[in-house]
PDB file of C-alpha atoms in Angstrom:
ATOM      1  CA  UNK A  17     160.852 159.536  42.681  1.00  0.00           C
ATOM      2  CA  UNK A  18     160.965 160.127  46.254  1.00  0.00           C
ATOM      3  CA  UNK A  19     158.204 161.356  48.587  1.00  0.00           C
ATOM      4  CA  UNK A  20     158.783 164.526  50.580  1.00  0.00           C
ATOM      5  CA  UNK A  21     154.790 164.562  51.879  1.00  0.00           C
ATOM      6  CA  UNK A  22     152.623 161.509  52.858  1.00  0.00           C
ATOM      7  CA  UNK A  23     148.869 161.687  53.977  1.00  0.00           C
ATOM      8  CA  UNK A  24     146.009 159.919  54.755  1.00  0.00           C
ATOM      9  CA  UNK A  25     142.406 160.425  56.107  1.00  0.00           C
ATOM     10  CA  UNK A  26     141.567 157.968  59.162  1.00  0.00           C
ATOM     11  CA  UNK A  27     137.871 158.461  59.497  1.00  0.00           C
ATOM     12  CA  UNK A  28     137.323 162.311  59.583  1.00  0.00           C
ATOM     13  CA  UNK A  29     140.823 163.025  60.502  1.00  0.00           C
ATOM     14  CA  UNK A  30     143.636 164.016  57.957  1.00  0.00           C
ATOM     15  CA  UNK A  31     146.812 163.035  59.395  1.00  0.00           C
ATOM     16  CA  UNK A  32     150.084 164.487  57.262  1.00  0.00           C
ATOM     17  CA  UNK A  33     153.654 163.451  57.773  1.00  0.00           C
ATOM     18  CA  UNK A  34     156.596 165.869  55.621  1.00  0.00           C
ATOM     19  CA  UNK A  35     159.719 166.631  55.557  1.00  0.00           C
ATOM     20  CA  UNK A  36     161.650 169.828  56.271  1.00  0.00           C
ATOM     21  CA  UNK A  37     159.255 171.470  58.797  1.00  0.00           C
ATOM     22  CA  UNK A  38     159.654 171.431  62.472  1.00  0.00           C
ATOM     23  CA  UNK A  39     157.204 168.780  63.658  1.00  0.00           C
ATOM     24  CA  UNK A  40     156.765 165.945  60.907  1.00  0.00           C
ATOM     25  CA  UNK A  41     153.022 164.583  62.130  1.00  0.00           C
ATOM     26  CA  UNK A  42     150.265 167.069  61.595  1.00  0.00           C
ATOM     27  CA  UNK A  43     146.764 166.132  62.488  1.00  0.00           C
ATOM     28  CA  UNK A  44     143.878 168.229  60.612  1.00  0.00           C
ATOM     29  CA  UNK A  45     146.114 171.005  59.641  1.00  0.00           C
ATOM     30  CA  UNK A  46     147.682 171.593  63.035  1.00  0.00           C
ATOM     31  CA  UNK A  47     151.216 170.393  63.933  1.00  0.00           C
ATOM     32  CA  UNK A  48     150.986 167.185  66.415  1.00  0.00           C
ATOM     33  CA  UNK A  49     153.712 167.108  69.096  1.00  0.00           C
ATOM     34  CA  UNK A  50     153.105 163.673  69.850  1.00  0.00           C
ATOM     35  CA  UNK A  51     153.899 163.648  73.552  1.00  0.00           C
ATOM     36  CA  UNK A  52     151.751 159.976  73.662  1.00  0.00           C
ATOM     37  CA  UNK A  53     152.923 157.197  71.612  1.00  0.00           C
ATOM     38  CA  UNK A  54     149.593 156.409  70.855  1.00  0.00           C
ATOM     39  CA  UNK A  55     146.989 159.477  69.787  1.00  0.00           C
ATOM     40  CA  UNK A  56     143.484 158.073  68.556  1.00  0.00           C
ATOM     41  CA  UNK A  57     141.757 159.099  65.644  1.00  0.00           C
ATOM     42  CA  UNK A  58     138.289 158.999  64.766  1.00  0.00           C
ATOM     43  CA  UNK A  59     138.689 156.252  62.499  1.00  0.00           C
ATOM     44  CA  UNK A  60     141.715 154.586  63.598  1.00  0.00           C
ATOM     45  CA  UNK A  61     144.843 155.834  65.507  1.00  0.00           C
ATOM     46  CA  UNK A  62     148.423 157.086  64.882  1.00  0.00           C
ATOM     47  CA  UNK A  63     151.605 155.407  66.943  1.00  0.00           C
ATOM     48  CA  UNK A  64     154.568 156.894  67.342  1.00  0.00           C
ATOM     49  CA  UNK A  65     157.457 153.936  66.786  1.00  0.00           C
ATOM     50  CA  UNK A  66     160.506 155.636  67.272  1.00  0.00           C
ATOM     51  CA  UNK A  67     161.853 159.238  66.698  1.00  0.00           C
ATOM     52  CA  UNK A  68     161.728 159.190  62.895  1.00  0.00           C
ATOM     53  CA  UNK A  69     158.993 156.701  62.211  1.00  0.00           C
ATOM     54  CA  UNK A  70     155.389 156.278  62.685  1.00  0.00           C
ATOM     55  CA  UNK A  71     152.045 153.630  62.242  1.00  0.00           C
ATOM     56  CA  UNK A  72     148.967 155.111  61.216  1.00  0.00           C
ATOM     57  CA  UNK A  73     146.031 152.249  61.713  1.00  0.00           C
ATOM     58  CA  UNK A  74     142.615 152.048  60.156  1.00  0.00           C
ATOM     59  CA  UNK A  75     139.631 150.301  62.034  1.00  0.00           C
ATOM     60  CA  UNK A  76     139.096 148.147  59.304  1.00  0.00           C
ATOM     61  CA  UNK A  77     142.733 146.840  59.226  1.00  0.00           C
ATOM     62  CA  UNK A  78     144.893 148.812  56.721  1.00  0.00           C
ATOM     63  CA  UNK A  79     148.083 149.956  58.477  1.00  0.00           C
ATOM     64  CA  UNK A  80     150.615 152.426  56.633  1.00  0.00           C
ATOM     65  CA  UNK A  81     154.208 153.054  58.154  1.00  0.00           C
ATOM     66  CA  UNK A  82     156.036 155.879  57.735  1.00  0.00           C
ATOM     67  CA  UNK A  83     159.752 156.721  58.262  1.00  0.00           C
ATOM     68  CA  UNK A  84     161.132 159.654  57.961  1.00  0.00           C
ATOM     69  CA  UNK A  85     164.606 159.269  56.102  1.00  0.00           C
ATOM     70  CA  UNK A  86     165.783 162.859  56.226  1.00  0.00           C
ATOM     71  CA  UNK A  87     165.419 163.873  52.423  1.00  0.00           C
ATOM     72  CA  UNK A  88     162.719 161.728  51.808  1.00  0.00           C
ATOM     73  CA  UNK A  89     159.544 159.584  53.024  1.00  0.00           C
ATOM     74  CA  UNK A  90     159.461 156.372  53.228  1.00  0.00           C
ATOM     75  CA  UNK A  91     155.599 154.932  52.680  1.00  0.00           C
ATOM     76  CA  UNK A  92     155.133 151.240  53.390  1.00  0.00           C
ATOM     77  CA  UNK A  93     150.970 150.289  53.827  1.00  0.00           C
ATOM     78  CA  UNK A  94     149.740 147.191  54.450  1.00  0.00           C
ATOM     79  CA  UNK A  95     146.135 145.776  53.557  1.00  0.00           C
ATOM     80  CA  UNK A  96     143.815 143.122  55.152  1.00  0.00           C
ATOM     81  CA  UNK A  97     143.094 140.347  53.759  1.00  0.00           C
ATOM     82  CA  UNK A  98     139.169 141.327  53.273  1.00  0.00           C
ATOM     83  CA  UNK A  99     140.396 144.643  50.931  1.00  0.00           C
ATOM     84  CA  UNK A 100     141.326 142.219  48.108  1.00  0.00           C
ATOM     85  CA  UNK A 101     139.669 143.161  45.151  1.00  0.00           C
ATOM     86  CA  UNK A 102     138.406 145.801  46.897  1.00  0.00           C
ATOM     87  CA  UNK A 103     140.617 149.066  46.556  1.00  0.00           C
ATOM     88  CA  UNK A 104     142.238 150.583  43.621  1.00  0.00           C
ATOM     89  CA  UNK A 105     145.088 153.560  43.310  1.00  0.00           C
ATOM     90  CA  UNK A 106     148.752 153.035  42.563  1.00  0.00           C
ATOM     91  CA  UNK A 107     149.030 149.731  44.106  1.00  0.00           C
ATOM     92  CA  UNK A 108     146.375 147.975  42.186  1.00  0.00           C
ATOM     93  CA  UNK A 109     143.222 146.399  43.263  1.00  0.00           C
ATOM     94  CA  UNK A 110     145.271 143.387  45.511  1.00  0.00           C
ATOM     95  CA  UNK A 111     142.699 140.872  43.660  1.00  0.00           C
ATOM     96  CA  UNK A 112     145.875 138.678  42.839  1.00  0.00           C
ATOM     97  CA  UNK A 113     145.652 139.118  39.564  1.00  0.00           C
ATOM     98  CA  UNK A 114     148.195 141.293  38.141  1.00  0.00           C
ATOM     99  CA  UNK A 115     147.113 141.938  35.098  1.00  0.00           C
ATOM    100  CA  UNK A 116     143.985 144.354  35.866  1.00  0.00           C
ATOM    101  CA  UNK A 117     146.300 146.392  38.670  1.00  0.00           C
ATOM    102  CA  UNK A 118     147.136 149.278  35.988  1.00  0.00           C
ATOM    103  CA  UNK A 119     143.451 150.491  36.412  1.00  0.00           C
ATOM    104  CA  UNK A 120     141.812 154.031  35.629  1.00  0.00           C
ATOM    105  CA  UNK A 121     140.125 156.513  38.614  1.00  0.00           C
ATOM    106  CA  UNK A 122     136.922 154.771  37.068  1.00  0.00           C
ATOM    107  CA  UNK A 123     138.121 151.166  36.648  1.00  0.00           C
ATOM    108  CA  UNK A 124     139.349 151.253  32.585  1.00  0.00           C
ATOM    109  CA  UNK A 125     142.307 148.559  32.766  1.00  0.00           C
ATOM    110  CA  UNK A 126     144.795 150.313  30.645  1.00  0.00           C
ATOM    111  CA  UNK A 127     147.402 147.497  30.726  1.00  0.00           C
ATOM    112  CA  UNK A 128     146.683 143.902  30.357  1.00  0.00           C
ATOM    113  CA  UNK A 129     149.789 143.131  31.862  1.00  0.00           C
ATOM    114  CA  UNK A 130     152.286 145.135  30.059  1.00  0.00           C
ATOM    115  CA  UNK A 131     152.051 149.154  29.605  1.00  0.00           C
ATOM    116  CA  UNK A 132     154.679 151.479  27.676  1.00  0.00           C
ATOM    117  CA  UNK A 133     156.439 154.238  29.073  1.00  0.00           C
ATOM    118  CA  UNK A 134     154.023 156.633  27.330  1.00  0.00           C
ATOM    119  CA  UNK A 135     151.233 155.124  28.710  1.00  0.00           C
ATOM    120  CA  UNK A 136     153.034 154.618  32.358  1.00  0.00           C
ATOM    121  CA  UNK A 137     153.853 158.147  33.070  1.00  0.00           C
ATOM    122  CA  UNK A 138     150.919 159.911  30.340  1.00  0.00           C
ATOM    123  CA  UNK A 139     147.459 158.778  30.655  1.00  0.00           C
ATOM    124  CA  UNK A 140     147.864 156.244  34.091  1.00  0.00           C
ATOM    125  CA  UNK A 141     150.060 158.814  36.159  1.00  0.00           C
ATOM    126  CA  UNK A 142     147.686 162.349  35.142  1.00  0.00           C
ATOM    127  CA  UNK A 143     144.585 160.132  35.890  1.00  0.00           C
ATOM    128  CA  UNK A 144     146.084 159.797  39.203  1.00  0.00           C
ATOM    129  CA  UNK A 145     147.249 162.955  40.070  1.00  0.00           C
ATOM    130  CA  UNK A 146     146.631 164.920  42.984  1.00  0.00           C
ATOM    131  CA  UNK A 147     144.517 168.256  42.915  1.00  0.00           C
ATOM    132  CA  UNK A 148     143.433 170.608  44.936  1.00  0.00           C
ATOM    133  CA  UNK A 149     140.242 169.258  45.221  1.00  0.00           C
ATOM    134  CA  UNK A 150     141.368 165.988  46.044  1.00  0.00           C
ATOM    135  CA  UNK A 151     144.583 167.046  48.015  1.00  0.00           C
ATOM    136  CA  UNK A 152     144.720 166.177  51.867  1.00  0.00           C
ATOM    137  CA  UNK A 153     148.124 168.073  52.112  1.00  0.00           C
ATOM    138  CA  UNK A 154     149.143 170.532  54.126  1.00  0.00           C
ATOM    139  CA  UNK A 155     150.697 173.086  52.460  1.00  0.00           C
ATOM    140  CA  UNK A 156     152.518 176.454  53.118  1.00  0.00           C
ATOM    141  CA  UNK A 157     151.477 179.628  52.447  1.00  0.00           C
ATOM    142  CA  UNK A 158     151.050 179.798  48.809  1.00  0.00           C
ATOM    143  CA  UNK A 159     151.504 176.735  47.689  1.00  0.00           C
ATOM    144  CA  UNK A 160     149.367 174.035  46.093  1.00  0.00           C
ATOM    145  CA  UNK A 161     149.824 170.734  44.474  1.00  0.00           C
ATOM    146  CA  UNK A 162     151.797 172.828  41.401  1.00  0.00           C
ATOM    147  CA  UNK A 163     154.443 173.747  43.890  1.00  0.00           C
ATOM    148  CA  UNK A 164     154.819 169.353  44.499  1.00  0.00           C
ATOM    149  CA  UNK A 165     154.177 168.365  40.770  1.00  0.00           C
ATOM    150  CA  UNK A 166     156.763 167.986  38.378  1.00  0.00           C
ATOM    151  CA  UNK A 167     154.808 166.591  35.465  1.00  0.00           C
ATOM    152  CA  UNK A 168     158.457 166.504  33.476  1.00  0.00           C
ATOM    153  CA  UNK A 169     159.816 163.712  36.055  1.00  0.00           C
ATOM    154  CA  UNK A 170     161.208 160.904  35.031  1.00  0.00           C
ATOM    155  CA  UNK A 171     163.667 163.085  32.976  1.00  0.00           C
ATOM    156  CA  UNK A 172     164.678 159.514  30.819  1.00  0.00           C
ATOM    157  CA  UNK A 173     163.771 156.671  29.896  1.00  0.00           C
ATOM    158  CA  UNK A 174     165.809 153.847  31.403  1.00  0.00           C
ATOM    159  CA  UNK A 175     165.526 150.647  29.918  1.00  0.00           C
ATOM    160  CA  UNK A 176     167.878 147.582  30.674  1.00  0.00           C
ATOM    161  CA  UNK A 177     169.451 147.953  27.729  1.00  0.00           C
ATOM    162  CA  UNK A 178     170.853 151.088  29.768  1.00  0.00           C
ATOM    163  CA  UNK A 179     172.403 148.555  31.639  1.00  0.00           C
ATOM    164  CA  UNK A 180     175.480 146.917  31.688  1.00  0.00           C
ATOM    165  CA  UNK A 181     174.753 143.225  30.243  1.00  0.00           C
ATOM    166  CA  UNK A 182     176.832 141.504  33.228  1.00  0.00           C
ATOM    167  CA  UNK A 183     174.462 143.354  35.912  1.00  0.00           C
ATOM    168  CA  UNK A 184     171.471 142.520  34.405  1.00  0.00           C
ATOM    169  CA  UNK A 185     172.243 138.752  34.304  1.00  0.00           C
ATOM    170  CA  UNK A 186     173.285 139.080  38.284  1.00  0.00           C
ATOM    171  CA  UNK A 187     169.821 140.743  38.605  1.00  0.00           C
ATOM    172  CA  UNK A 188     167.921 138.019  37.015  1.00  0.00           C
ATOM    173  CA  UNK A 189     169.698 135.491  38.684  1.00  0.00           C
ATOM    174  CA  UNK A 190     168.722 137.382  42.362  1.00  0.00           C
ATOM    175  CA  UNK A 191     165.120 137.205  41.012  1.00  0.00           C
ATOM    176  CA  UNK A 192     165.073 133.610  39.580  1.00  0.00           C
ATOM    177  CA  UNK A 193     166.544 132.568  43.129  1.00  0.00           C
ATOM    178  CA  UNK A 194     164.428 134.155  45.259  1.00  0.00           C
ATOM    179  CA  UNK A 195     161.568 132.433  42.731  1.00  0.00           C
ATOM    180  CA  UNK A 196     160.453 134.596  40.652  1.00  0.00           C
ATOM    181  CA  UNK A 197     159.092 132.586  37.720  1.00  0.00           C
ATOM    182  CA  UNK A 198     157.108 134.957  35.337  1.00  0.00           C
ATOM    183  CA  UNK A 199     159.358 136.861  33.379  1.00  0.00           C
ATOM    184  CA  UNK A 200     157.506 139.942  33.267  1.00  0.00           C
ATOM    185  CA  UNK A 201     158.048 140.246  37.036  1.00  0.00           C
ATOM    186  CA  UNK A 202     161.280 138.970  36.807  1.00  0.00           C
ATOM    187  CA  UNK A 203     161.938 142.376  34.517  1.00  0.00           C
ATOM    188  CA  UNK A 204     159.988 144.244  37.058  1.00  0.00           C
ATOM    189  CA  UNK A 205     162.430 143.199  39.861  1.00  0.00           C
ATOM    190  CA  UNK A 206     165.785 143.937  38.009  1.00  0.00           C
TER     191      UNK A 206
END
């Protein structure tokens, strides 16, 4: 999947970055020219890195970059090393333990470790999906997180027996060499 919309809340601001509308950076619903490189927010503050990419930083030390690649988002955020253990979402909980990352809204580990595809894009993605309620978007005129949800996507199921056998082996050799010793992240990586 790719993201087309990115946002975040930095104290009481709501800071939005998407693709195909004029000015990418919105700040509480209202588009941000950006004329400073640097524009503080109440919580933190947004920097302006280059034409097409962006820092928002959090007080406490979170940092999330954004770059925007044209058709598509790219979301990179980095964490302190005091939020381990302490946040939860898509990423995990960053407790260093990978087996309780695949956590519920309420903290119900649905995966010890492994999780099927049923499970992966079923019960773990809709307990994580955006509503209106929750939504920090901004969104045109009649729209509303049904206009960004495709509930159907991923069309397929790939598996790496989708894959041809040579490319696979050239994949786990990448991943052994780089050191990569547990084999369930050794599958993750190819």
């Amino acid at each position: 999947s790719v993201n087309t919309m990115v946002a975040a809340r930095v104290g009481s601001d709501d800071v939005t970055f998407a693709i195909g509308r004029s000015n990418v950076v919105w700040i509480d619903g209202v588009a941000a020219s950006l004329t400073s490189p640097v524009v503080n927010l109440a919580g933190g503050a947004l920097e302006k890195l280059s034409a097409t990419s962006y820092r928002v930083i959090w007080n406490t030390g979170e940092e999330l970059d954004i770059t925007d690649d044209g058709s598509y988002l790219n979301a990179t955020v980095s964490l302190p090393n005091s939020d381990a253990g302490k946040v939860q979402g898509l990423l995990g909980n960053d407790d260093g333990s990978a087996g309780n990352d695949l956590a519920l809204p309420g903290g119900t580990v649905v995966a010890n470790g492994t999780i099927t595809y049923a499970e992966l894009y079923g019960q773990y993605a809709n307990s994580w999906r955006v509503t209106d309620g929750t939504s920090l978007m901004d969104y045109g005129a009649g729209q509303d997180t049904a206009s960004w949800t495709n509930v159907n996507f991923p069309y397929n199921q790939i598996g790496l027996g989708n894959l041809p056998a040579d490319a696979v082996q050239q994949a786990l050799a990448a991943a052994i060499a780089a050191g990569i010793t547990d084999p369930n992240l050794q599958q993750a990586a190819i």
